[in-house]
Amino acid sequence: MTQAQDQVVFRHELDVARLRPYWWRPKVRILIVTDGSGSFDETESFGLGMVIAELRNDPWWWVRFEVVTAHRSSGAVADHTNFRFDTPPVALAGFDQIWLFGVRSAPAMPPAEVAALRGFMDGGGGVFATGDHDELGAALSGDLPRVNAMRRWRSGGPAGSPPPQSGPNRHDTTRAGSSPGYQFDDQSDNTPQRILPTRYYDPFRFSVFHQRWRPHPVLCGRNGLLDVLPDHMHEGECVAPTASAVAADPALWPGGVRPEVIARARVEEHTNDDGHGFVAGKTFGVLSAYDGHLAGVGRIVTDATWHHWFNINLIGFDRSSAHYDKIRNYFWNVALWLAPESKQDELFSASVYGLLWLQPFNELLVERRGPQLALGFSGVDALNRRASQCVVNDWVLAKLPALMRKELFRRPLPEPDPLPFSAGLETVREQVVGAILASLREQFDPFDPPAGPPDTDLVAKLVARGVAQGLDAVLETEKRGLAQCRSTLELLDRSCQQR
């Protein structure tokens, strides 16, 4: 870490830990593992130093990402070297997620290590995995259950053969930079590729003329859609197993929950000037995700290439640019979304609790004593100005009764039928957040924060009470709406009979 970045980290921690000791910042522990030429340096091309610096300087008051590094080789520079998952120097259970940046294609991971990682995932731990073209990355990730079905790792593998390094069928997402043509160095400039996030339509806001949609939470940013990534001349490919394959192996895919491709990348037909030659235009899966929380196991994200993360592909961006802000927001989102279900619960409670002393929202919190829905609208707006705009949706969904989640908010996408239930997810979300804030306000003074860390058990109880009160409010609103609909239908019926 450079002196300047060390000072940034220190100022960030000083601001939060000393000036605002009353905030609750749950720790999310991430183990990042690489092999071969991968490193954690900030200057090496295949280094992850820039990503780690961004993780340590996230902008949110309700989470702190703690990164531990490990390398498979004995001579590397990392917190842990010669790392093996079956005999780790620190227990895997002490981490919330494991990120795998495999560079080597062989040898295959021994069964004992695969079993250790399978146990981590089945216990709720999150996993991120990536490689590059051909079989790069297969040594670290190509044999992991679920992960090996979400990306093409090996020729003849369960997900199919990976794309090649050269030739017209490679996955070349390079975009021309400031100089004419397509060169190797274009991957290191400030021109990203644009990706195509999968659209998830809202069944409660659906008509022939208007469809509201949102991206997957991993691609939902502080300032809107995350639709750019660094470019590269030969990426891998992410996929999703078929419904029949998932149904055929319930032990591997409990509950029938299926991974999905959450974004596609575009290859523009062109000829590369550095010897890679002509490439045909196409689209391919660039990111895939598995919401294991719906099945009681850990979540997974796979990426088509580590070139979306390595220093060589980030060094050309102006750190203050909108493009770079989207890219680092993607890094933060992966770390946030992969956190285990119990940790997500803590993060939600901590985020809403922190709103009590967020200026100028705390003034509104004291002044606004009216409907919970209005309070929730303002609270969600305050969170969305800082957090990724879909994260609150995800948190509230996790708080809803299982039957409600399944039948009302987990409809097949992307072609939903309009549903009769009038309260869309946004309304439920705002009722719940409003009730939580009202519950917290009864216990804490927004103008007089505690002198030290919060009583997290008390906060969790107040949040749970608010969730229950918010859902009761939704139910009462729906009952009133149903009565009004019946009255209107009776009036229409009488009117039609008098024609």
Tab-separated table of C-alpha atoms in Angstrom:
chain	number	residue	atom	x	y	z
A	1	MET	CA	0.000	0.000	0.000
A	2	THR	CA	1.372	3.443	-0.894
A	3	GLN	CA	1.740	6.161	1.741
A	4	ALA	CA	-1.039	8.212	0.103
A	5	GLN	CA	-3.469	5.292	0.123
A	6	ASP	CA	-2.501	4.437	3.698
A	7	GLN	CA	-3.420	7.992	4.686
A	8	VAL	CA	-6.759	7.646	2.882
A	9	VAL	CA	-7.524	4.469	4.823
A	10	PHE	CA	-6.476	6.108	8.098
A	11	ARG	CA	-8.643	9.168	7.502
A	12	HIS	CA	-11.587	6.952	6.561
A	13	GLU	CA	-11.260	4.861	9.720
A	14	LEU	CA	-10.617	7.961	11.845
A	15	ASP	CA	-13.786	9.610	10.566
A	16	VAL	CA	-15.982	6.607	11.260
A	17	ALA	CA	-14.443	5.035	14.349
A	18	ARG	CA	-13.563	8.181	16.297
A	19	LEU	CA	-15.941	10.861	15.147
A	20	ARG	CA	-18.977	8.575	14.954
A	21	PRO	CA	-18.434	5.797	17.527
A	22	TYR	CA	-22.193	5.268	17.770
A	23	TRP	CA	-22.465	3.868	14.252
A	24	TRP	CA	-22.709	0.107	13.881
A	25	ARG	CA	-20.309	-1.197	11.219
A	26	PRO	CA	-20.536	-4.993	10.865
A	27	LYS	CA	-17.326	-6.500	9.557
A	28	VAL	CA	-17.420	-8.549	6.339
A	29	ARG	CA	-14.290	-10.712	6.126
A	30	ILE	CA	-13.070	-11.594	2.623
A	31	LEU	CA	-10.337	-14.118	1.850
A	32	ILE	CA	-8.822	-13.421	-1.588
A	33	VAL	CA	-6.818	-16.302	-3.075
A	34	THR	CA	-4.707	-16.363	-6.234
A	35	ASP	CA	-2.004	-18.525	-7.797
A	36	GLY	CA	0.661	-18.399	-10.495
A	37	SER	CA	1.447	-14.843	-11.642
A	38	GLY	CA	-1.448	-13.343	-9.693
A	39	SER	CA	-0.447	-10.928	-6.938
A	40	PHE	CA	-1.799	-8.410	-4.443
A	41	ASP	CA	0.595	-5.653	-5.441
A	42	GLU	CA	-0.549	-2.256	-6.732
A	43	THR	CA	2.077	-1.964	-9.462
A	44	GLU	CA	2.182	-5.417	-11.076
A	45	SER	CA	-0.035	-5.931	-14.115
A	46	PHE	CA	-1.751	-9.002	-12.670
A	47	GLY	CA	-2.095	-7.431	-9.241
A	48	LEU	CA	-5.246	-6.837	-7.198
A	49	GLY	CA	-3.864	-3.955	-5.165
A	50	MET	CA	-6.196	-1.353	-6.651
A	51	VAL	CA	-9.278	-3.473	-5.944
A	52	ILE	CA	-8.192	-4.148	-2.357
A	53	ALA	CA	-7.652	-0.420	-1.795
A	54	GLU	CA	-11.204	0.268	-2.979
A	55	LEU	CA	-12.642	-2.420	-0.703
A	56	ARG	CA	-10.884	-0.887	2.280
A	57	ASN	CA	-12.354	2.506	1.441
A	58	ASP	CA	-16.007	1.718	0.806
A	59	PRO	CA	-18.332	4.753	1.205
A	60	TRP	CA	-20.910	3.184	3.534
A	61	TRP	CA	-21.379	3.686	7.271
A	62	TRP	CA	-22.945	0.249	7.784
A	63	VAL	CA	-20.204	-2.138	6.648
A	64	ARG	CA	-16.447	-2.576	6.864
A	65	PHE	CA	-14.761	-4.924	4.413
A	66	GLU	CA	-11.734	-6.666	5.894
A	67	VAL	CA	-9.466	-8.319	3.313
A	68	VAL	CA	-7.043	-11.179	3.969
A	69	THR	CA	-4.812	-12.345	1.090
A	70	ALA	CA	-3.511	-15.829	0.331
A	71	HIS	CA	-1.308	-17.205	-2.454
A	72	ARG	CA	-0.948	-20.829	-3.484
A	73	SER	CA	2.842	-20.452	-3.941
A	74	SER	CA	5.386	-20.333	-1.132
A	75	GLY	CA	7.461	-17.432	-2.454
A	76	ALA	CA	4.662	-14.914	-3.011
A	77	VAL	CA	3.903	-11.766	-1.021
A	78	ALA	CA	0.600	-12.276	0.819
A	79	ASP	CA	-0.826	-12.597	4.303
A	80	HIS	CA	-0.665	-16.382	3.846
A	81	THR	CA	1.501	-18.295	1.360
A	82	ASN	CA	1.495	-21.910	0.162
A	83	PHE	CA	-2.205	-21.777	1.010
A	84	ARG	CA	-4.331	-24.929	1.033
A	85	PHE	CA	-8.044	-24.985	1.790
A	86	ASP	CA	-7.987	-28.297	3.667
A	87	THR	CA	-5.184	-27.160	6.015
A	88	PRO	CA	-5.627	-23.373	6.206
A	89	PRO	CA	-3.571	-21.320	8.699
A	90	VAL	CA	-6.847	-19.682	9.736
A	91	ALA	CA	-10.220	-21.438	9.749
A	92	LEU	CA	-12.356	-20.886	6.649
A	93	ALA	CA	-15.356	-20.495	8.955
A	94	GLY	CA	-13.846	-17.201	10.112
A	95	PHE	CA	-14.520	-15.669	6.688
A	96	ASP	CA	-17.788	-14.522	5.174
A	97	GLN	CA	-16.682	-15.049	1.589
A	98	ILE	CA	-13.805	-16.375	-0.507
A	99	TRP	CA	-12.685	-14.807	-3.793
A	100	LEU	CA	-10.788	-16.996	-6.263
A	101	PHE	CA	-8.573	-15.362	-8.906
A	102	GLY	CA	-7.011	-18.428	-10.479
A	103	VAL	CA	-4.377	-17.869	-13.174
A	104	ARG	CA	-3.092	-21.428	-13.574
A	105	SER	CA	-4.973	-24.032	-15.612
A	106	ALA	CA	-3.502	-27.097	-13.832
A	107	PRO	CA	-3.177	-29.170	-11.727
A	108	ALA	CA	-6.718	-29.841	-10.588
A	109	MET	CA	-7.552	-29.032	-6.976
A	110	PRO	CA	-7.256	-32.115	-4.713
A	111	PRO	CA	-10.565	-33.617	-3.509
A	112	ALA	CA	-9.856	-32.710	0.129
A	113	GLU	CA	-9.623	-29.024	-0.761
A	114	VAL	CA	-12.736	-29.213	-2.925
A	115	ALA	CA	-14.581	-30.764	0.012
A	116	ALA	CA	-13.408	-27.968	2.327
A	117	LEU	CA	-14.703	-25.313	-0.059
A	118	ARG	CA	-17.964	-27.214	-0.581
A	119	GLY	CA	-18.450	-27.222	3.184
A	120	PHE	CA	-17.806	-23.481	3.309
A	121	MET	CA	-20.406	-22.829	0.599
A	122	ASP	CA	-22.986	-25.187	2.096
A	123	GLY	CA	-22.505	-23.400	5.405
A	124	GLY	CA	-23.608	-20.107	3.845
A	125	GLY	CA	-20.270	-18.635	2.771
A	126	GLY	CA	-20.150	-16.613	-0.444
A	127	VAL	CA	-17.775	-17.378	-3.326
A	128	PHE	CA	-16.522	-15.238	-6.206
A	129	ALA	CA	-14.615	-17.032	-8.974
A	130	THR	CA	-13.017	-15.948	-12.225
A	131	GLY	CA	-10.366	-16.901	-14.763
A	132	ASP	CA	-9.710	-15.829	-18.363
A	133	HIS	CA	-9.648	-17.376	-21.850
A	134	ASP	CA	-9.096	-21.098	-22.453
A	135	GLU	CA	-8.575	-22.964	-19.171
A	136	LEU	CA	-6.912	-20.177	-17.192
A	137	GLY	CA	-8.279	-20.294	-13.654
A	138	ALA	CA	-9.383	-23.930	-13.841
A	139	ALA	CA	-6.763	-25.098	-11.331
A	140	LEU	CA	-8.382	-23.031	-8.584
A	141	SER	CA	-12.063	-23.044	-9.553
A	142	GLY	CA	-12.739	-25.605	-12.274
A	143	ASP	CA	-13.649	-28.455	-9.915
A	144	LEU	CA	-15.802	-26.610	-7.386
A	145	PRO	CA	-19.439	-27.727	-7.171
A	146	ARG	CA	-21.928	-25.161	-8.536
A	147	VAL	CA	-19.065	-22.856	-9.551
A	148	ASN	CA	-18.020	-25.249	-12.337
A	149	ALA	CA	-21.540	-25.063	-13.816
A	150	MET	CA	-21.611	-21.249	-13.929
A	151	ARG	CA	-18.571	-20.608	-16.115
A	152	ARG	CA	-16.742	-22.452	-18.880
A	153	TRP	CA	-13.539	-23.616	-17.167
A	154	ARG	CA	-12.284	-26.648	-19.073
A	155	SER	CA	-12.657	-28.300	-22.447
A	156	GLY	CA	-15.379	-30.892	-22.033
A	157	GLY	CA	-16.322	-29.494	-18.624
A	158	PRO	CA	-19.874	-29.449	-17.218
A	159	ALA	CA	-20.480	-25.939	-18.556
A	160	GLY	CA	-18.918	-26.572	-21.967
A	161	SER	CA	-15.553	-25.635	-23.431
A	162	PRO	CA	-14.148	-22.125	-22.842
A	163	PRO	CA	-13.466	-19.615	-25.634
A	164	PRO	CA	-9.972	-19.471	-27.172
A	165	GLN	CA	-7.247	-16.856	-26.869
A	166	SER	CA	-7.091	-16.069	-30.587
A	167	GLY	CA	-9.048	-16.482	-33.778
A	168	PRO	CA	-12.458	-15.205	-34.888
A	169	ASN	CA	-14.294	-16.971	-32.039
A	170	ARG	CA	-12.408	-15.312	-29.193
A	171	HIS	CA	-14.336	-13.004	-26.834
A	172	ASP	CA	-12.670	-9.700	-27.683
A	173	THR	CA	-14.394	-6.782	-25.944
A	174	THR	CA	-11.662	-4.265	-26.749
A	175	ARG	CA	-12.914	-0.797	-27.599
A	176	ALA	CA	-10.778	1.534	-29.692
A	177	GLY	CA	-9.027	4.183	-27.624
A	178	SER	CA	-7.577	7.566	-28.503
A	179	SER	CA	-5.311	6.135	-31.218
A	180	PRO	CA	-6.763	4.590	-34.410
A	181	GLY	CA	-7.402	0.858	-34.485
A	182	TYR	CA	-7.377	-1.812	-31.793
A	183	GLN	CA	-4.161	-2.395	-29.837
A	184	PHE	CA	-3.091	-4.360	-26.768
A	185	ASP	CA	-2.798	-1.172	-24.719
A	186	ASP	CA	-6.450	-0.277	-25.337
A	187	GLN	CA	-7.296	-2.500	-22.365
A	188	SER	CA	-5.361	-0.074	-20.145
A	189	ASP	CA	-6.951	3.171	-21.303
A	190	ASN	CA	-9.990	5.058	-20.001
A	191	THR	CA	-12.470	3.606	-22.518
A	192	PRO	CA	-14.527	0.751	-21.030
A	193	GLN	CA	-16.836	-1.748	-22.678
A	194	ARG	CA	-20.580	-1.409	-22.204
A	195	ILE	CA	-22.374	-4.499	-20.958
A	196	LEU	CA	-26.030	-5.530	-21.180
A	197	PRO	CA	-27.462	-6.233	-17.710
A	198	THR	CA	-30.344	-8.692	-17.510
A	199	ARG	CA	-33.694	-6.980	-16.923
A	200	TYR	CA	-35.923	-8.056	-14.051
A	201	TYR	CA	-39.430	-6.738	-14.560
A	202	ASP	CA	-41.706	-5.614	-11.743
A	203	PRO	CA	-45.005	-7.545	-11.949
A	204	PHE	CA	-46.718	-4.796	-9.937
A	205	ARG	CA	-45.778	-2.058	-12.395
A	206	PHE	CA	-46.693	-3.723	-15.661
A	207	SER	CA	-48.814	-2.639	-18.601
A	208	VAL	CA	-48.837	-3.008	-22.356
A	209	PHE	CA	-47.206	0.414	-22.695
A	210	HIS	CA	-44.938	0.562	-19.667
A	211	GLN	CA	-42.696	-1.970	-17.936
A	212	ARG	CA	-40.533	-1.098	-14.944
A	213	TRP	CA	-37.383	-3.129	-14.521
A	214	ARG	CA	-34.271	-3.294	-12.405
A	215	PRO	CA	-30.910	-5.054	-12.823
A	216	HIS	CA	-29.530	-7.716	-10.533
A	217	PRO	CA	-28.375	-6.169	-7.203
A	218	VAL	CA	-24.724	-6.708	-8.197
A	219	LEU	CA	-25.249	-4.252	-11.082
A	220	CYS	CA	-27.423	-1.753	-9.248
A	221	GLY	CA	-25.303	1.281	-8.375
A	222	ARG	CA	-25.383	4.307	-6.122
A	223	ASN	CA	-26.111	6.474	-9.135
A	224	GLY	CA	-28.026	4.036	-11.299
A	225	LEU	CA	-27.246	1.144	-13.621
A	226	LEU	CA	-23.733	-0.355	-13.617
A	227	ASP	CA	-23.276	-1.000	-17.317
A	228	VAL	CA	-19.523	-0.712	-17.939
A	229	LEU	CA	-16.504	-2.929	-17.272
A	230	PRO	CA	-12.856	-2.744	-18.344
A	231	ASP	CA	-12.297	-4.213	-21.817
A	232	HIS	CA	-9.967	-7.035	-22.854
A	233	MET	CA	-9.056	-8.871	-26.056
A	234	HIS	CA	-9.846	-12.454	-24.979
A	235	GLU	CA	-12.297	-13.039	-22.139
A	236	GLY	CA	-13.860	-16.224	-20.822
A	237	GLU	CA	-17.597	-16.931	-20.618
A	238	CYS	CA	-20.205	-17.242	-17.869
A	239	VAL	CA	-23.246	-19.478	-18.275
A	240	ALA	CA	-26.168	-20.925	-16.321
A	241	PRO	CA	-27.121	-24.614	-16.073
A	242	THR	CA	-30.382	-25.691	-17.647
A	243	ALA	CA	-33.512	-26.115	-15.554
A	244	SER	CA	-33.427	-29.864	-16.209
A	245	ALA	CA	-29.814	-30.126	-15.006
A	246	VAL	CA	-30.708	-28.318	-11.778
A	247	ALA	CA	-33.790	-30.483	-11.225
A	248	ALA	CA	-31.766	-33.656	-11.793
A	249	ASP	CA	-29.388	-32.963	-8.885
A	250	PRO	CA	-31.289	-31.653	-5.838
A	251	ALA	CA	-28.323	-32.334	-3.546
A	252	LEU	CA	-26.211	-29.916	-5.569
A	253	TRP	CA	-29.022	-27.443	-6.218
A	254	PRO	CA	-31.270	-27.555	-3.118
A	255	GLY	CA	-34.745	-26.196	-3.602
A	256	GLY	CA	-34.275	-26.084	-7.367
A	257	VAL	CA	-32.722	-22.603	-7.183
A	258	ARG	CA	-30.948	-21.977	-10.462
A	259	PRO	CA	-27.989	-19.718	-11.297
A	260	GLU	CA	-28.561	-17.065	-13.940
A	261	VAL	CA	-26.543	-14.954	-16.333
A	262	ILE	CA	-26.972	-11.417	-14.979
A	263	ALA	CA	-25.188	-9.562	-17.800
A	264	ARG	CA	-23.945	-10.112	-21.328
A	265	ALA	CA	-21.002	-8.513	-23.099
A	266	ARG	CA	-20.765	-7.531	-26.757
A	267	VAL	CA	-17.974	-8.342	-29.177
A	268	GLU	CA	-17.851	-5.745	-31.948
A	269	GLU	CA	-16.624	-7.144	-35.251
A	270	HIS	CA	-13.127	-5.789	-35.885
A	271	THR	CA	-9.530	-6.701	-36.640
A	272	ASN	CA	-7.019	-6.361	-33.824
A	273	ASP	CA	-3.723	-4.721	-34.811
A	274	ASP	CA	-1.537	-6.651	-32.340
A	275	GLY	CA	-1.695	-10.040	-34.058
A	276	HIS	CA	-4.963	-11.404	-32.710
A	277	GLY	CA	-6.581	-10.823	-36.089
A	278	PHE	CA	-10.249	-10.653	-37.064
A	279	VAL	CA	-13.032	-11.338	-34.565
A	280	ALA	CA	-16.700	-11.950	-35.361
A	281	GLY	CA	-19.411	-9.966	-33.593
A	282	LYS	CA	-21.420	-11.727	-30.889
A	283	THR	CA	-22.705	-11.464	-27.330
A	284	PHE	CA	-21.763	-13.748	-24.439
A	285	GLY	CA	-22.395	-14.159	-20.721
A	286	VAL	CA	-20.020	-11.904	-18.810
A	287	LEU	CA	-21.409	-12.343	-15.267
A	288	SER	CA	-23.463	-15.043	-13.590
A	289	ALA	CA	-24.941	-15.244	-10.094
A	290	TYR	CA	-26.487	-17.863	-7.832
A	291	ASP	CA	-28.696	-16.758	-4.934
A	292	GLY	CA	-27.965	-19.617	-2.589
A	293	HIS	CA	-29.742	-17.819	0.255
A	294	LEU	CA	-33.009	-18.986	-1.296
A	295	ALA	CA	-31.777	-22.551	-0.765
A	296	GLY	CA	-30.036	-22.183	2.602
A	297	VAL	CA	-26.480	-22.140	1.174
A	298	GLY	CA	-23.983	-19.492	0.082
A	299	ARG	CA	-24.245	-17.149	-2.871
A	300	ILE	CA	-21.902	-17.297	-5.875
A	301	VAL	CA	-20.781	-14.775	-8.498
A	302	THR	CA	-18.604	-15.679	-11.479
A	303	ASP	CA	-16.947	-13.262	-13.882
A	304	ALA	CA	-15.783	-13.939	-17.443
A	305	THR	CA	-12.293	-12.595	-16.713
A	306	TRP	CA	-10.047	-11.279	-13.995
A	307	HIS	CA	-9.125	-8.509	-16.430
A	308	HIS	CA	-12.160	-6.672	-15.065
A	309	TRP	CA	-10.240	-6.579	-11.746
A	310	PHE	CA	-6.478	-6.540	-12.383
A	311	ASN	CA	-4.360	-3.389	-12.185
A	312	ILE	CA	-3.463	-3.533	-15.880
A	313	ASN	CA	-7.081	-2.872	-16.812
A	314	LEU	CA	-7.750	-0.187	-14.192
A	315	ILE	CA	-4.669	2.036	-14.373
A	316	GLY	CA	-5.950	4.129	-17.292
A	317	PHE	CA	-9.125	5.366	-15.601
A	318	ASP	CA	-9.417	8.747	-13.963
A	319	ARG	CA	-10.459	7.902	-10.380
A	320	SER	CA	-12.963	10.765	-10.434
A	321	SER	CA	-14.626	9.655	-13.682
A	322	ALA	CA	-18.164	8.298	-13.887
A	323	HIS	CA	-16.874	5.156	-15.610
A	324	TYR	CA	-14.445	4.309	-12.819
A	325	ASP	CA	-17.077	5.021	-10.185
A	326	LYS	CA	-19.324	2.410	-11.798
A	327	ILE	CA	-16.509	-0.141	-11.945
A	328	ARG	CA	-15.533	0.212	-8.293
A	329	ASN	CA	-19.221	0.205	-7.337
A	330	TYR	CA	-19.347	-3.232	-8.993
A	331	PHE	CA	-16.462	-4.386	-6.763
A	332	TRP	CA	-18.274	-3.142	-3.638
A	333	ASN	CA	-21.540	-4.738	-4.745
A	334	VAL	CA	-19.962	-8.164	-5.189
A	335	ALA	CA	-18.536	-7.936	-1.668
A	336	LEU	CA	-21.883	-6.804	-0.300
A	337	TRP	CA	-24.120	-9.297	-2.119
A	338	LEU	CA	-21.969	-12.331	-1.284
A	339	ALA	CA	-22.166	-11.727	2.473
A	340	PRO	CA	-23.958	-14.590	4.294
A	341	GLU	CA	-27.629	-14.304	5.123
A	342	SER	CA	-27.025	-13.623	8.820
A	343	LYS	CA	-24.574	-10.864	7.919
A	344	GLN	CA	-27.078	-9.307	5.504
A	345	ASP	CA	-29.468	-9.062	8.431
A	346	GLU	CA	-26.847	-7.165	10.437
A	347	LEU	CA	-26.068	-4.847	7.526
A	348	PHE	CA	-29.717	-3.910	7.087
A	349	SER	CA	-30.143	-3.157	10.785
A	350	ALA	CA	-26.912	-1.138	10.841
A	351	SER	CA	-27.871	0.887	7.762
A	352	VAL	CA	-31.272	1.955	9.102
A	353	TYR	CA	-29.866	2.555	12.595
A	354	GLY	CA	-27.237	4.889	11.124
A	355	LEU	CA	-29.947	7.001	9.479
A	356	LEU	CA	-30.918	8.290	12.935
A	357	TRP	CA	-27.851	10.557	12.997
A	358	LEU	CA	-27.400	11.230	9.304
A	359	GLN	CA	-27.734	14.943	8.640
A	360	PRO	CA	-30.055	16.450	7.540
A	361	PHE	CA	-32.234	13.317	7.627
A	362	ASN	CA	-32.238	13.285	11.433
A	363	GLU	CA	-34.016	16.666	11.413
A	364	LEU	CA	-36.753	15.273	9.183
A	365	LEU	CA	-36.991	12.219	11.423
A	366	VAL	CA	-37.864	14.433	14.376
A	367	GLU	CA	-40.224	16.713	12.450
A	368	ARG	CA	-42.111	14.063	10.448
A	369	ARG	CA	-44.596	12.378	12.782
A	370	GLY	CA	-47.145	11.559	10.098
A	371	PRO	CA	-47.709	8.335	8.139
A	372	GLN	CA	-45.029	5.642	8.289
A	373	LEU	CA	-45.143	5.354	4.496
A	374	ALA	CA	-43.934	8.944	4.085
A	375	LEU	CA	-41.185	8.389	6.653
A	376	GLY	CA	-40.141	5.212	4.868
A	377	PHE	CA	-40.070	6.979	1.499
A	378	SER	CA	-37.659	9.569	2.882
A	379	GLY	CA	-35.573	6.909	4.630
A	380	VAL	CA	-35.218	4.791	1.505
A	381	ASP	CA	-34.327	7.902	-0.489
A	382	ALA	CA	-31.594	8.756	2.034
A	383	LEU	CA	-30.173	5.225	1.837
A	384	ASN	CA	-30.342	5.127	-1.955
A	385	ARG	CA	-28.320	8.329	-2.221
A	386	ARG	CA	-25.419	6.429	-0.684
A	387	ALA	CA	-26.041	2.711	-1.105
A	388	SER	CA	-26.683	0.768	-4.281
A	389	GLN	CA	-30.280	1.421	-5.180
A	390	CYS	CA	-31.432	-2.213	-5.127
A	391	VAL	CA	-29.762	-3.233	-1.882
A	392	VAL	CA	-32.673	-2.129	0.312
A	393	ASN	CA	-35.043	-4.154	-1.896
A	394	ASP	CA	-32.885	-7.216	-1.300
A	395	TRP	CA	-32.779	-6.654	2.457
A	396	VAL	CA	-36.532	-6.119	2.762
A	397	LEU	CA	-37.282	-9.184	0.619
A	398	ALA	CA	-35.225	-11.268	3.042
A	399	LYS	CA	-37.399	-9.992	5.908
A	400	LEU	CA	-40.689	-11.002	4.304
A	401	PRO	CA	-42.431	-14.295	5.126
A	402	ALA	CA	-41.247	-17.087	2.824
A	403	LEU	CA	-44.672	-17.599	1.242
A	404	MET	CA	-44.963	-13.888	0.454
A	405	ARG	CA	-41.504	-13.832	-1.138
A	406	LYS	CA	-42.203	-16.877	-3.262
A	407	GLU	CA	-45.723	-16.121	-4.444
A	408	LEU	CA	-45.617	-12.341	-4.809
A	409	PHE	CA	-42.045	-11.272	-5.471
A	410	ARG	CA	-40.331	-14.273	-7.066
A	411	ARG	CA	-42.460	-14.596	-10.185
A	412	PRO	CA	-40.877	-15.966	-13.377
A	413	LEU	CA	-39.044	-13.247	-15.243
A	414	PRO	CA	-38.642	-11.407	-17.528
A	415	GLU	CA	-42.220	-11.753	-18.818
A	416	PRO	CA	-44.531	-11.356	-15.809
A	417	ASP	CA	-48.286	-11.151	-15.827
A	418	PRO	CA	-49.766	-8.139	-14.053
A	419	LEU	CA	-50.797	-9.156	-10.536
A	420	PRO	CA	-53.873	-8.017	-8.596
A	421	PHE	CA	-51.924	-7.304	-5.397
A	422	SER	CA	-51.702	-3.501	-5.418
A	423	ALA	CA	-48.772	-2.910	-3.050
A	424	GLY	CA	-45.627	-3.239	-5.150
A	425	LEU	CA	-42.247	-4.030	-3.671
A	426	GLU	CA	-41.488	-0.319	-3.341
A	427	THR	CA	-44.597	0.240	-1.199
A	428	VAL	CA	-43.845	-2.759	1.019
A	429	ARG	CA	-40.233	-1.608	1.324
A	430	GLU	CA	-41.205	1.915	2.352
A	431	GLN	CA	-43.826	0.734	4.848
A	432	VAL	CA	-41.281	-1.579	6.454
A	433	VAL	CA	-38.441	0.968	6.548
A	434	GLY	CA	-40.812	3.633	7.865
A	435	ALA	CA	-41.996	1.353	10.670
A	436	ILE	CA	-38.402	0.450	11.573
A	437	LEU	CA	-37.414	4.123	11.772
A	438	ALA	CA	-40.447	4.878	13.925
A	439	SER	CA	-39.498	1.995	16.226
A	440	LEU	CA	-35.893	3.204	16.528
A	441	ARG	CA	-37.007	6.795	17.078
A	442	GLU	CA	-38.932	5.738	20.180
A	443	GLN	CA	-35.712	4.448	21.751
A	444	PHE	CA	-33.054	6.887	20.487
A	445	ASP	CA	-32.796	10.672	20.189
A	446	PRO	CA	-31.629	11.645	16.672
A	447	PHE	CA	-30.007	14.788	18.116
A	448	ASP	CA	-28.228	13.005	20.974
A	449	PRO	CA	-26.345	9.924	19.722
A	450	PRO	CA	-24.881	7.420	22.199
A	451	ALA	CA	-21.348	8.004	23.433
A	452	GLY	CA	-20.162	4.583	22.309
A	453	PRO	CA	-21.009	1.545	20.193
A	454	PRO	CA	-24.671	0.536	20.060
A	455	ASP	CA	-26.398	-2.292	21.846
A	456	THR	CA	-26.722	-4.421	18.713
A	457	ASP	CA	-29.149	-6.875	20.311
A	458	LEU	CA	-31.480	-4.001	21.193
A	459	VAL	CA	-31.233	-2.546	17.681
A	460	ALA	CA	-31.999	-5.958	16.154
A	461	LYS	CA	-35.105	-6.305	18.351
A	462	LEU	CA	-36.328	-2.830	17.385
A	463	VAL	CA	-35.771	-3.594	13.692
A	464	ALA	CA	-37.698	-6.880	13.998
A	465	ARG	CA	-40.560	-5.046	15.699
A	466	GLY	CA	-40.585	-2.461	12.918
A	467	VAL	CA	-40.700	-5.160	10.232
A	468	ALA	CA	-43.742	-6.759	11.881
A	469	GLN	CA	-45.491	-3.392	12.241
A	470	GLY	CA	-44.707	-2.490	8.638
A	471	LEU	CA	-46.170	-5.730	7.306
A	472	ASP	CA	-49.277	-5.208	9.455
A	473	ALA	CA	-49.638	-1.761	7.879
A	474	VAL	CA	-49.364	-3.270	4.379
A	475	LEU	CA	-52.055	-5.808	5.247
A	476	GLU	CA	-54.427	-3.135	6.563
A	477	THR	CA	-53.839	-0.970	3.493
A	478	GLU	CA	-54.624	-3.902	1.208
A	479	LYS	CA	-57.805	-4.685	3.138
A	480	ARG	CA	-58.998	-1.090	2.758
A	481	GLY	CA	-58.106	-1.156	-0.912
A	482	LEU	CA	-59.990	-4.407	-1.402
A	483	ALA	CA	-63.093	-2.971	0.290
A	484	GLN	CA	-62.897	0.086	-1.952
A	485	CYS	CA	-62.532	-2.114	-5.036
A	486	ARG	CA	-65.607	-4.116	-4.034
A	487	SER	CA	-67.590	-0.921	-3.574
A	488	THR	CA	-66.489	0.327	-6.981
A	489	LEU	CA	-67.356	-2.998	-8.628
A	490	GLU	CA	-70.822	-2.962	-7.068
A	491	LEU	CA	-71.374	0.568	-8.375
A	492	LEU	CA	-70.249	-0.465	-11.856
A	493	ASP	CA	-72.494	-3.525	-11.751
A	494	ARG	CA	-75.557	-1.451	-10.791
A	495	SER	CA	-74.761	1.108	-13.470
A	496	CYS	CA	-74.497	-1.556	-16.155
A	497	GLN	CA	-77.807	-3.102	-15.109
A	498	GLN	CA	-79.573	0.282	-15.518
A	499	ARG	CA	-78.506	0.705	-19.138
